[in-house]
Tab-separated table of C-alpha atoms and ligand atoms in Angstrom:
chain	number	residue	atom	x	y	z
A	1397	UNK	CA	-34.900	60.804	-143.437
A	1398	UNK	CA	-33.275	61.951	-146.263
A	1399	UNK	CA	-33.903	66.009	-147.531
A	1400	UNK	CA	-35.250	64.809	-150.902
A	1401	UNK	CA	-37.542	62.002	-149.373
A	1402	UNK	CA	-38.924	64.589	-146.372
A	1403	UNK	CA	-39.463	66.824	-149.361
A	1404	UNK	CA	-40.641	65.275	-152.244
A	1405	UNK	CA	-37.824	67.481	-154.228
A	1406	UNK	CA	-38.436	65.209	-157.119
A	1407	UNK	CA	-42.141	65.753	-157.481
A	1408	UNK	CA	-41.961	69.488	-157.525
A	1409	UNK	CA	-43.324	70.974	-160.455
A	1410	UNK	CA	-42.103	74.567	-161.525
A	1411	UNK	CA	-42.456	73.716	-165.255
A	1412	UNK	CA	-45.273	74.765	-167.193
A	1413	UNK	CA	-47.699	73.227	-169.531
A	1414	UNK	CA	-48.313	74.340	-173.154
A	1415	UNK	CA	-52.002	75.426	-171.603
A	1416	UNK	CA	-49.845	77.359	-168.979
A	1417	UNK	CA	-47.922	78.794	-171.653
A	1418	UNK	CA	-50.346	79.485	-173.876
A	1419	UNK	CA	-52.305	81.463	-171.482
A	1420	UNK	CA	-49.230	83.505	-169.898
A	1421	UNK	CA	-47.847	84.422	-174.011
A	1422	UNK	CA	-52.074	84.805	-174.795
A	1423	UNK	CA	-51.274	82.807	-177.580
A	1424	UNK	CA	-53.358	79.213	-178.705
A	1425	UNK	CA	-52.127	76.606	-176.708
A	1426	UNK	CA	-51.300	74.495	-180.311
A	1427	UNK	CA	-48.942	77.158	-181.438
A	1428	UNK	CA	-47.020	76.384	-178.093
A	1429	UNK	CA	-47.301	72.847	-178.328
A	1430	UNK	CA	-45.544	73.391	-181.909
A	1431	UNK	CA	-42.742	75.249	-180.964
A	1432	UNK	CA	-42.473	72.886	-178.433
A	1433	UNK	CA	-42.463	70.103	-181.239
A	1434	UNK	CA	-40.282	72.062	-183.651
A	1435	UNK	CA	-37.641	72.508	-180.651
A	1436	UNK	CA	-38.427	76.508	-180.531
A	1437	UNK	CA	-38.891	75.447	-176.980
A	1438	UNK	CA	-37.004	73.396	-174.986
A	1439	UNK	CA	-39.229	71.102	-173.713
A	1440	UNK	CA	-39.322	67.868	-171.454
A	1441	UNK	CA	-42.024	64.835	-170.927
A	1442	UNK	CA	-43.732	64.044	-167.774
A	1443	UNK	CA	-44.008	60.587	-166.803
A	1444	UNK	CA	-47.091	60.485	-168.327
A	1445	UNK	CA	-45.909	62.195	-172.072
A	1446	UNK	CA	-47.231	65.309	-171.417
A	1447	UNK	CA	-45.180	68.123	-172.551
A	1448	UNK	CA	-43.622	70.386	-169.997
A	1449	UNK	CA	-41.442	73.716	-170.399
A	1450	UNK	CA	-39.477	75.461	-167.627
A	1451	UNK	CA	-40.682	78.724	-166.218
A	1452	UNK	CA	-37.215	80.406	-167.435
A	1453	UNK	CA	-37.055	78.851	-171.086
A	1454	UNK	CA	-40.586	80.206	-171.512
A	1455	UNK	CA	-39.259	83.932	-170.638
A	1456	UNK	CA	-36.301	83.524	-172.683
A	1457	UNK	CA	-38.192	82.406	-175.352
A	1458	UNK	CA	-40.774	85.444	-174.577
A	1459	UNK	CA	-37.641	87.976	-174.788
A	1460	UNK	CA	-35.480	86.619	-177.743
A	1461	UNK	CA	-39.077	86.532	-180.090
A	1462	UNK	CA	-40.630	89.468	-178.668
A	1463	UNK	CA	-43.314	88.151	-177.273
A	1464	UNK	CA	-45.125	89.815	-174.380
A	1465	UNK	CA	-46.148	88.039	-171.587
A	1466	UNK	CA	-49.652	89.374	-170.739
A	1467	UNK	CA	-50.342	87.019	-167.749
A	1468	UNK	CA	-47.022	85.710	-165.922
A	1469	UNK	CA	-49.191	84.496	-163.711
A	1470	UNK	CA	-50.133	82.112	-165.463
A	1471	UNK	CA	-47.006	80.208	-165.645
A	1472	UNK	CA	-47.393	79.958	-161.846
A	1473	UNK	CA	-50.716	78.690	-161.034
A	1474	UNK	CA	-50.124	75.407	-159.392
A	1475	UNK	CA	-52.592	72.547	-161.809
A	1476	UNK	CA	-51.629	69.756	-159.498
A	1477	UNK	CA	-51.798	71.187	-155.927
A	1478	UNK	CA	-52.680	67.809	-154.614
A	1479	UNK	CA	-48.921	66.716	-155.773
A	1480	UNK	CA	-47.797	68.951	-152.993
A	1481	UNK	CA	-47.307	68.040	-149.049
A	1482	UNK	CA	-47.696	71.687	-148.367
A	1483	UNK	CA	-48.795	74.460	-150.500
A	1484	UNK	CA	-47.327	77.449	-149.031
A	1485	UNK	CA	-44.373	75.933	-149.157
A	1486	UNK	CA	-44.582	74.478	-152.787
A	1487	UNK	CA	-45.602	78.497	-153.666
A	1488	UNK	CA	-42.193	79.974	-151.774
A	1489	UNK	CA	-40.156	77.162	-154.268
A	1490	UNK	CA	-42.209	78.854	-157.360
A	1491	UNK	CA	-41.720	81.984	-156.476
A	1492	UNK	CA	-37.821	81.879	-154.917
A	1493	UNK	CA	-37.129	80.070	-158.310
A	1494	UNK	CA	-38.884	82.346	-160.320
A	1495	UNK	CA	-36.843	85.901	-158.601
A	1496	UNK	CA	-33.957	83.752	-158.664
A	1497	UNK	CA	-33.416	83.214	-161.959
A	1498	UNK	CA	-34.802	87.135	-162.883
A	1499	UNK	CA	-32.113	88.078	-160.709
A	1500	UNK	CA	-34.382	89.947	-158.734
A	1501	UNK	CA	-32.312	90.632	-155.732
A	1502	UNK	CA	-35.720	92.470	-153.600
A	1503	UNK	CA	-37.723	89.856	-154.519
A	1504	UNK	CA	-35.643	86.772	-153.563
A	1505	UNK	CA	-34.599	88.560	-150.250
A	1506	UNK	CA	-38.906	89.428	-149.389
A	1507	UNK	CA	-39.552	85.611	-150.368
A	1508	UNK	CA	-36.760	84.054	-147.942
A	1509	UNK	CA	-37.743	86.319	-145.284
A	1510	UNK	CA	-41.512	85.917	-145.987
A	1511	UNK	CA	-41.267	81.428	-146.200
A	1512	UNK	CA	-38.899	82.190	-143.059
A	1513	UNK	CA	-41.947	83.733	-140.742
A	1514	UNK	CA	-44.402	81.115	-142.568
A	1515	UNK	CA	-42.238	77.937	-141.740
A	1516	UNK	CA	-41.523	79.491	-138.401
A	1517	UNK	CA	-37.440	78.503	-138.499
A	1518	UNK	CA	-34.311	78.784	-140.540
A	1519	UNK	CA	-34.549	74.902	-140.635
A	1520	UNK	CA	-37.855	74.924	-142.099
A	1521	UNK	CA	-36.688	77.437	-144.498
A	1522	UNK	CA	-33.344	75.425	-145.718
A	1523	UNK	CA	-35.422	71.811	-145.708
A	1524	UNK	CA	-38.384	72.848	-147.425
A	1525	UNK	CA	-38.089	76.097	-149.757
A	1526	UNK	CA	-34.139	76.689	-150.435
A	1527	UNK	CA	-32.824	73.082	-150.976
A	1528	UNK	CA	-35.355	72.151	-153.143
A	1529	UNK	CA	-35.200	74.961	-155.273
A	1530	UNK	CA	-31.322	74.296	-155.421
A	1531	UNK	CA	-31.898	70.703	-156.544
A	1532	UNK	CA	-34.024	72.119	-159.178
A	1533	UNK	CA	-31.221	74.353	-160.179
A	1534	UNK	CA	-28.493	71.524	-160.438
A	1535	UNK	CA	-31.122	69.174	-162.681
A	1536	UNK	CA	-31.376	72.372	-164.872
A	1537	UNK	CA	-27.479	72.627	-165.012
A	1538	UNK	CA	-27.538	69.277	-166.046
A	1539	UNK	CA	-29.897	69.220	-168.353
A	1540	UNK	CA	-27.995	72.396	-169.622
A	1541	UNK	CA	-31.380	74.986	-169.148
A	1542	UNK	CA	-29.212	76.899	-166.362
A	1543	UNK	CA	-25.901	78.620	-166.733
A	1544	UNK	CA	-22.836	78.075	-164.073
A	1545	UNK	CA	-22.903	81.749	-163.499
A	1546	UNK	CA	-27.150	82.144	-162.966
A	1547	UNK	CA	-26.335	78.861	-160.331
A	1548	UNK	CA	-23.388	80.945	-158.830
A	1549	UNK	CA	-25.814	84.341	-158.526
A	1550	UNK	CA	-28.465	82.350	-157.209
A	1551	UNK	CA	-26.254	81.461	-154.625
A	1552	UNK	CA	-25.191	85.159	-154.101
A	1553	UNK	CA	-28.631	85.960	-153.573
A	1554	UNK	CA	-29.797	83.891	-151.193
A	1555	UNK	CA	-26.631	84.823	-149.248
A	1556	UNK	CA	-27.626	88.278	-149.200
A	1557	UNK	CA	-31.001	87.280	-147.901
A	1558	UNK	CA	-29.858	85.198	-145.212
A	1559	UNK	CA	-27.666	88.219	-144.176
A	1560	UNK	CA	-31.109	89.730	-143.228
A	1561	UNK	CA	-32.263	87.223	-141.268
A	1562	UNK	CA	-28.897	87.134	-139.439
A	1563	UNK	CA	-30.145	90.570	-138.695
A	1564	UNK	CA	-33.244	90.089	-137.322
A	1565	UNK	CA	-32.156	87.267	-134.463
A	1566	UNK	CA	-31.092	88.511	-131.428
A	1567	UNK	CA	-27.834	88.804	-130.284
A	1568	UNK	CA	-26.349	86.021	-128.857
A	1569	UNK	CA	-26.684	85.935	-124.727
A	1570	UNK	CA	-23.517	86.287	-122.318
A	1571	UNK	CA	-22.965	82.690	-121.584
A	1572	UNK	CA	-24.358	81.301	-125.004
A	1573	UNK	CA	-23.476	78.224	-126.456
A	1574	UNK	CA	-20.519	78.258	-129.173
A	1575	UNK	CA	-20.661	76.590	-132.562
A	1576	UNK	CA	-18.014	77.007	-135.436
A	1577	UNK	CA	-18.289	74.952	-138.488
A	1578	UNK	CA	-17.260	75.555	-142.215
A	1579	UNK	CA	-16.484	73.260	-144.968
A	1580	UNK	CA	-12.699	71.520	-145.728
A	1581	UNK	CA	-10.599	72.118	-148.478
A	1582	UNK	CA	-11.955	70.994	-152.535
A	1583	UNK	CA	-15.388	71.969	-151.102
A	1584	UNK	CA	-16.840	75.325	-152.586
A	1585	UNK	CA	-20.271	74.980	-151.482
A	1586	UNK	CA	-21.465	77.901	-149.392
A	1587	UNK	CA	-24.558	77.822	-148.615
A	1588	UNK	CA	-24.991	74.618	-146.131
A	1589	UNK	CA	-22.475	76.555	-143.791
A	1590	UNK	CA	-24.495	79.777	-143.618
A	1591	UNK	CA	-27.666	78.005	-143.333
A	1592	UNK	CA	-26.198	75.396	-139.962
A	1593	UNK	CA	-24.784	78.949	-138.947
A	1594	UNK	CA	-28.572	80.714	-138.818
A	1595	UNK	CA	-30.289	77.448	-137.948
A	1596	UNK	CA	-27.761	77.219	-134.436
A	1597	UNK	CA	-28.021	81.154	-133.930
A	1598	UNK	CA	-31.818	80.819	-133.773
A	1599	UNK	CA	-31.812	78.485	-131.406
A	1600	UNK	CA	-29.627	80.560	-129.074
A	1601	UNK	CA	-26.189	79.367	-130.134
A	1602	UNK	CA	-23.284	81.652	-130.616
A	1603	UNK	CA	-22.712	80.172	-133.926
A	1604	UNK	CA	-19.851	81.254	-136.677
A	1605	UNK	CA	-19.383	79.682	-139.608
A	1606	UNK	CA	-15.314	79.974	-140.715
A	1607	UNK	CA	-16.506	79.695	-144.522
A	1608	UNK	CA	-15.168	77.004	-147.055
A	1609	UNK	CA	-12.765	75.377	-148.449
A	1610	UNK	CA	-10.708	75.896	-145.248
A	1611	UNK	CA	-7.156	73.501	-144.548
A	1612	UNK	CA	-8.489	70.975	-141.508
A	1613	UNK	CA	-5.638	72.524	-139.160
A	1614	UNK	CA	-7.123	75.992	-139.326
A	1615	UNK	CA	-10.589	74.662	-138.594
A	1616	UNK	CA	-8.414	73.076	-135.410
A	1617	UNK	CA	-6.953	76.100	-134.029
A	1618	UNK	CA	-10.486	77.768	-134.163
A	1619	UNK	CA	-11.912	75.070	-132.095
A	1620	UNK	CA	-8.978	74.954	-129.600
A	1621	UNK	CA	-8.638	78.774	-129.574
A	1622	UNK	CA	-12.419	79.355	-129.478
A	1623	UNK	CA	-13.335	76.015	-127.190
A	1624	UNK	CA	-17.438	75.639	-128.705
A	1625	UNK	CA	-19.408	73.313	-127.742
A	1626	UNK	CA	-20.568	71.982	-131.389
A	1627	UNK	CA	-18.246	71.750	-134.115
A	1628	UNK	CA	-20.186	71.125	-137.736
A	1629	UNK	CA	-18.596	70.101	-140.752
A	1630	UNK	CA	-20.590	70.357	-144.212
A	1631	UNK	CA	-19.624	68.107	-147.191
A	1632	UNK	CA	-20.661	68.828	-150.429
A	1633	UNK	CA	-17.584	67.898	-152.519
A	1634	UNK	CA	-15.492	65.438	-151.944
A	1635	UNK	CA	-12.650	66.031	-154.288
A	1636	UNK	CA	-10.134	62.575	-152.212
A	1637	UNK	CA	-12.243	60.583	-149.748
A	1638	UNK	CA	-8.700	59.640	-148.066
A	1639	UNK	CA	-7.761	63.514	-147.774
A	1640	UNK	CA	-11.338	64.099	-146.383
A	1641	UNK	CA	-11.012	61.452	-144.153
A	1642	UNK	CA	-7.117	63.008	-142.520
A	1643	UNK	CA	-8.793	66.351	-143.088
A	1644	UNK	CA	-12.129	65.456	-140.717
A	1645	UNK	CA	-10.010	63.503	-138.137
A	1646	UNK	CA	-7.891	66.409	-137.428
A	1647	UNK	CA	-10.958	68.383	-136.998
A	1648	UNK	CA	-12.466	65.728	-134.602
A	1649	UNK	CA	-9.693	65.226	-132.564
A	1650	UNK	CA	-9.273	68.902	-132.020
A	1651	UNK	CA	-13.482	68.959	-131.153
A	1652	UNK	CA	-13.070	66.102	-128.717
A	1653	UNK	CA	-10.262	67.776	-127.080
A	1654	UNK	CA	-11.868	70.793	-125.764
A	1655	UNK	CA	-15.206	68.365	-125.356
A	1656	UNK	CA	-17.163	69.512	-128.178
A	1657	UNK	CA	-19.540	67.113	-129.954
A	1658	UNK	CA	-18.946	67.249	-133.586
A	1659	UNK	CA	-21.987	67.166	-135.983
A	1660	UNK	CA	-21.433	66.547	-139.714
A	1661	UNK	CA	-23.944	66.516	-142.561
A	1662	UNK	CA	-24.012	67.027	-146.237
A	1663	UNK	CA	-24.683	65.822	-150.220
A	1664	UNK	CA	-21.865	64.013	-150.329
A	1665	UNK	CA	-21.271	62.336	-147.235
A	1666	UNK	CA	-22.237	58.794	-148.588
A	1667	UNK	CA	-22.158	55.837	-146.594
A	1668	UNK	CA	-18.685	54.819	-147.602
A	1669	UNK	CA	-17.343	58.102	-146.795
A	1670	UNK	CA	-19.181	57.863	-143.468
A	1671	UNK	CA	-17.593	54.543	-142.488
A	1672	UNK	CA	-14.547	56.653	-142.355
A	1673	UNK	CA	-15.520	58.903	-140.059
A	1674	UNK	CA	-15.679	59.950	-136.554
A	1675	UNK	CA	-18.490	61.963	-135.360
A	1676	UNK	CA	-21.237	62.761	-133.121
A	1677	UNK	CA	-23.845	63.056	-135.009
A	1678	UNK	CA	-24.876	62.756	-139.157
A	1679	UNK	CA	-27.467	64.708	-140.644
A	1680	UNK	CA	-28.993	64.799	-143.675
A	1681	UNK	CA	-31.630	67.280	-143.017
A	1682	UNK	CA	-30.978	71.128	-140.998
A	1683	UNK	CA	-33.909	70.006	-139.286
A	1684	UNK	CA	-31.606	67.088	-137.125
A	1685	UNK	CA	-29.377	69.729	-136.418
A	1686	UNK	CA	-31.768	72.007	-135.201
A	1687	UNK	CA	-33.024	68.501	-132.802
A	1688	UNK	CA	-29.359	67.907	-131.611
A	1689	UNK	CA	-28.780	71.742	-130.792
A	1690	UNK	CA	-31.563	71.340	-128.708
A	1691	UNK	CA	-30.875	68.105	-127.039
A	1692	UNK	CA	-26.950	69.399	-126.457
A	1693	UNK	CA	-28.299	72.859	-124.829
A	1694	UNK	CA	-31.020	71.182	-122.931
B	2110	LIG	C1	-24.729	76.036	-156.558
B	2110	LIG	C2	-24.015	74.770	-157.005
B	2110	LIG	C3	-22.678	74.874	-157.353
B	2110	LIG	C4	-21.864	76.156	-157.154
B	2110	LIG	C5	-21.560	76.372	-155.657
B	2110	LIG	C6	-21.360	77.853	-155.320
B	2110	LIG	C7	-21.491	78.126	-153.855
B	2110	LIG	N1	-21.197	79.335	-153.501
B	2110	LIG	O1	-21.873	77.312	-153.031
B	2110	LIG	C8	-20.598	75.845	-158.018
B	2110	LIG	C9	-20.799	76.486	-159.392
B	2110	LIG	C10	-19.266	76.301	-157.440
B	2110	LIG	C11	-20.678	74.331	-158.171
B	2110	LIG	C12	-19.609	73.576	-158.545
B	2110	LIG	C13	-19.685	72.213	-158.811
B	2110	LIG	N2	-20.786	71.457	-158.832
B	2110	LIG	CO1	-22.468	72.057	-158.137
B	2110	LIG	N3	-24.172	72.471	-157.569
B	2110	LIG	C14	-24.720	73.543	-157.070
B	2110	LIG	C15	-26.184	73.271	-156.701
B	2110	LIG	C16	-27.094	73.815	-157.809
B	2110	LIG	C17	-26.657	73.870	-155.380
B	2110	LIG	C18	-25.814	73.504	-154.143
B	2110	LIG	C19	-26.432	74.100	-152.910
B	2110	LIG	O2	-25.936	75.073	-152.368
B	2110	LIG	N4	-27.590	73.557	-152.485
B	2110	LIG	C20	-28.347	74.089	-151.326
B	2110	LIG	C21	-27.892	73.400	-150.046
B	2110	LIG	C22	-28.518	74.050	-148.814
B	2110	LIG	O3	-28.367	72.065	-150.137
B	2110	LIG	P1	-27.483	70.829	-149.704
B	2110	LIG	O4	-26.068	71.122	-149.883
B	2110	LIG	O5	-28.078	69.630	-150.313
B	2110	LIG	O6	-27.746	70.803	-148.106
B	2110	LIG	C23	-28.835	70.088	-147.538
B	2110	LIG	C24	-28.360	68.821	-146.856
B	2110	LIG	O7	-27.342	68.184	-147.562
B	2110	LIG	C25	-27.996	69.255	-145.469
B	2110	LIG	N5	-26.625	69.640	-145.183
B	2110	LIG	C26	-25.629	70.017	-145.977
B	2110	LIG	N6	-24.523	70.271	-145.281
B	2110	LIG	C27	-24.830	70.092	-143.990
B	2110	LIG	C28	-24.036	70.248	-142.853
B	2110	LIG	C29	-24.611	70.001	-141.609
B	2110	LIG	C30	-23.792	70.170	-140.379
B	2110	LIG	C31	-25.975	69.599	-141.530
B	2110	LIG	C32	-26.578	69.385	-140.223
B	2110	LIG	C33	-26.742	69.414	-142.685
B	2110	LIG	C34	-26.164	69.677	-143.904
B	2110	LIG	O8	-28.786	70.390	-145.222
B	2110	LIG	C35	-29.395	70.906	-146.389
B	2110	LIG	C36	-30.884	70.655	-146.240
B	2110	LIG	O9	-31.548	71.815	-145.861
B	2110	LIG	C37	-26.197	71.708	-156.633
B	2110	LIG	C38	-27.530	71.022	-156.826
B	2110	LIG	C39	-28.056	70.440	-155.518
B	2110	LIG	N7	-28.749	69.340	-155.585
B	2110	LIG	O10	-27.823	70.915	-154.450
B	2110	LIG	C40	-25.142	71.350	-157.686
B	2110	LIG	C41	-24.392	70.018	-157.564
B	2110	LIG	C42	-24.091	69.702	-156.120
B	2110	LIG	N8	-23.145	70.279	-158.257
B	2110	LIG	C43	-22.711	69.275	-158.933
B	2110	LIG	C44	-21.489	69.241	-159.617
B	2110	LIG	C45	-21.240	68.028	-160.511
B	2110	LIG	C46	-20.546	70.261	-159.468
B	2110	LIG	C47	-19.105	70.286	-160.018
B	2110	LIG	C48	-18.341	68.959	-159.843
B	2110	LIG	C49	-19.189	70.744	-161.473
B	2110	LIG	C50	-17.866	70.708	-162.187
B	2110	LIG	N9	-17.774	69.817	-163.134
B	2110	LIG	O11	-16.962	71.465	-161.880
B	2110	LIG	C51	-18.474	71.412	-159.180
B	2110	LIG	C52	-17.827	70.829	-157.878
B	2110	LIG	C53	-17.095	71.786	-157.052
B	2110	LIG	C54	-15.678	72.050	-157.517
B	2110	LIG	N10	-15.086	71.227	-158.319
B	2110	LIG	O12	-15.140	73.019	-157.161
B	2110	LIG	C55	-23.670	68.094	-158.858
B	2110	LIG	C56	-23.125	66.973	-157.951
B	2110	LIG	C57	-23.447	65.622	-158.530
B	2110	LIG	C58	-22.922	64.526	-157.630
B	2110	LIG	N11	-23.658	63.470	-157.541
B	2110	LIG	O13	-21.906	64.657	-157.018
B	2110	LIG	C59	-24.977	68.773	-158.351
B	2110	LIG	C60	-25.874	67.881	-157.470
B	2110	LIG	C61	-25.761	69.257	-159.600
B	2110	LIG	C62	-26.353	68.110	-160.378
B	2110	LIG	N12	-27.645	67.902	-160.292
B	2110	LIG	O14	-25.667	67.415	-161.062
B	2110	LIG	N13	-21.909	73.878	-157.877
């Protein structure tokens, strides 16, 4: 099942209405809809027409005209909780969004570790609150309502978070399981590789992750020096299917040479790529990780 499906990524709301608005700037909810109209406000249309401005255009907005927001809350209170297959997890999104894009280092770090304890695993975590919230990001970026560098902090804070939970696991057992894993060169993307990292250390693994954008022969001497028994690959970019396709076989040949099972997963891994590939398992979710870790250290 794909992330966004499991998820409903598409239906999550963290833009406000002008009655939001309105009652967060304790103005009258037509002045907002007229900025809104005049363009003062970026704004964008539910399916429905309704009017609809993101959280962080409304505090931009709020700082560049001097307006005081007398009940942030406001912009927060969830006016379609139906929409959402699980509240406390549609409230971590709000507020993880929210403290990311304030750049509020404490208060992204307290909301990871809090939606941590509350989904009760890193998998949870990364399926439900963080990748969501990223998806939101990029269809910001795109719509050009987020900067490159607030998407690039964002991704600096949740690393520091994660570094916390990294903390709080235990120590890996004499005898545990290895894992390496990292990402192959033309792919910047970060935070998949941490995340498969926590998701195998919680479930007892001895799990590294190398980084990114490593050459496919350095990820092979790690697995031959360091013999795991699950090699994963992320793939987020893919800058030359043909070069990603050399650059994973090299990587699977080393895995299968020292018998690990190699477990690959990411955006864009698309079926064509995939065809390409050799592998022991795909996933599209941390969760199927966190079921073959299992099933492989049974
Ligand atoms: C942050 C970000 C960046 C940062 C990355 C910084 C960093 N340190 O990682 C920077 C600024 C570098 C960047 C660059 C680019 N980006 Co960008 N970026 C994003 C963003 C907002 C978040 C990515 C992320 O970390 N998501 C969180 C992770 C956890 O989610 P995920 O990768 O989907 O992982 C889930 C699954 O795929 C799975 N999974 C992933 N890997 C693995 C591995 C295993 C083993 C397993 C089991 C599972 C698994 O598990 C996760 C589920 O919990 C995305 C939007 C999005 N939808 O994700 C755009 C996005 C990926 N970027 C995009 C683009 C276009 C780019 C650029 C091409 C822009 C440009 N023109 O230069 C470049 C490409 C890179 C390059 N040329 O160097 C597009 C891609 C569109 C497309 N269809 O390909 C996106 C989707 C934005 C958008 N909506 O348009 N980006």
């Amino acid at each position: 099942m794909a992330a966004e499906q499991h998820l409903s990524a598409k239906s999550f709301i963290i833009d406000a209405s002008p009655k939001q608005v309105a009652a967060a700037l304790g103005v009258s909810e037509s002045s907002v809809k007229r900025w809104c109209d005049r363009g003062h406000l970026a704004t964008s249309r539910t399916p429905g027409g309704h009017r609809r401005v993101a959280v962080a255009d409304v505090l931009r907005f709020a700082r560049d005209r001097g307006h005081v927001l007398r009940a942030p809350s406001a912009l927060f209170v969830d006016e379609e909780p139906s929409r959402s297959p699980s509240p406390t997890a549609a409230a971590a999104r709000r507020t993880l969004m929210h403290a990311l894009l304030a750049d509020d280092a404490e208060r992204v770090a307290a909301t990871i570790l809090d939606a941590w304890r509350a989904r009760g695993s890193v998998h949870a975590l990364s399926d439900e609150v963080i990748t969501p919230v990223f998806a939101e990001i990029g269809e910001r970026w795109e719509r050009g309502t987020v900067d490159v560098y607030e998407e690039r902090r964002a991704c600096e804070l949740v690393h520091r978070a994660l570094r916390e939970i990294d903390r709080a696991l235990p120590v890996p057992g004499r005898g545990a399981p290895r894992a390496i894993g990292g990402t192959l060169e033309g792919d910047p993307f970060s935070l998949p590789t941490a995340l498969a990292e926590l998701v195998l250390r919680e479930r007892g693994y001895d799990a590294s992750s190398l980084g990114t954008w490593l050459p496919a022969e350095t990820i092979a001497h790690a697995v031959s020096a360091r013999r795991p028994r699950l090699v994963w690959l992320s793939v987020g970019h893919v800058v030359d299917a043909r070069r990603l396709a050399a650059g994973h076989a090299r990587v699977e040949e080393a895995a299968r040479t020292v018998g690990a099972s190699l477990v690959v997963g990411g955006r864009a891994l698309e079926p064509a790529v995939r065809k390409q590939l050799r592998y022991a398992a795909f996933c599209d979710a941390m969760g199927h990780l966190a079921s073959f870790a299992d099933a492989l250290h049974a």
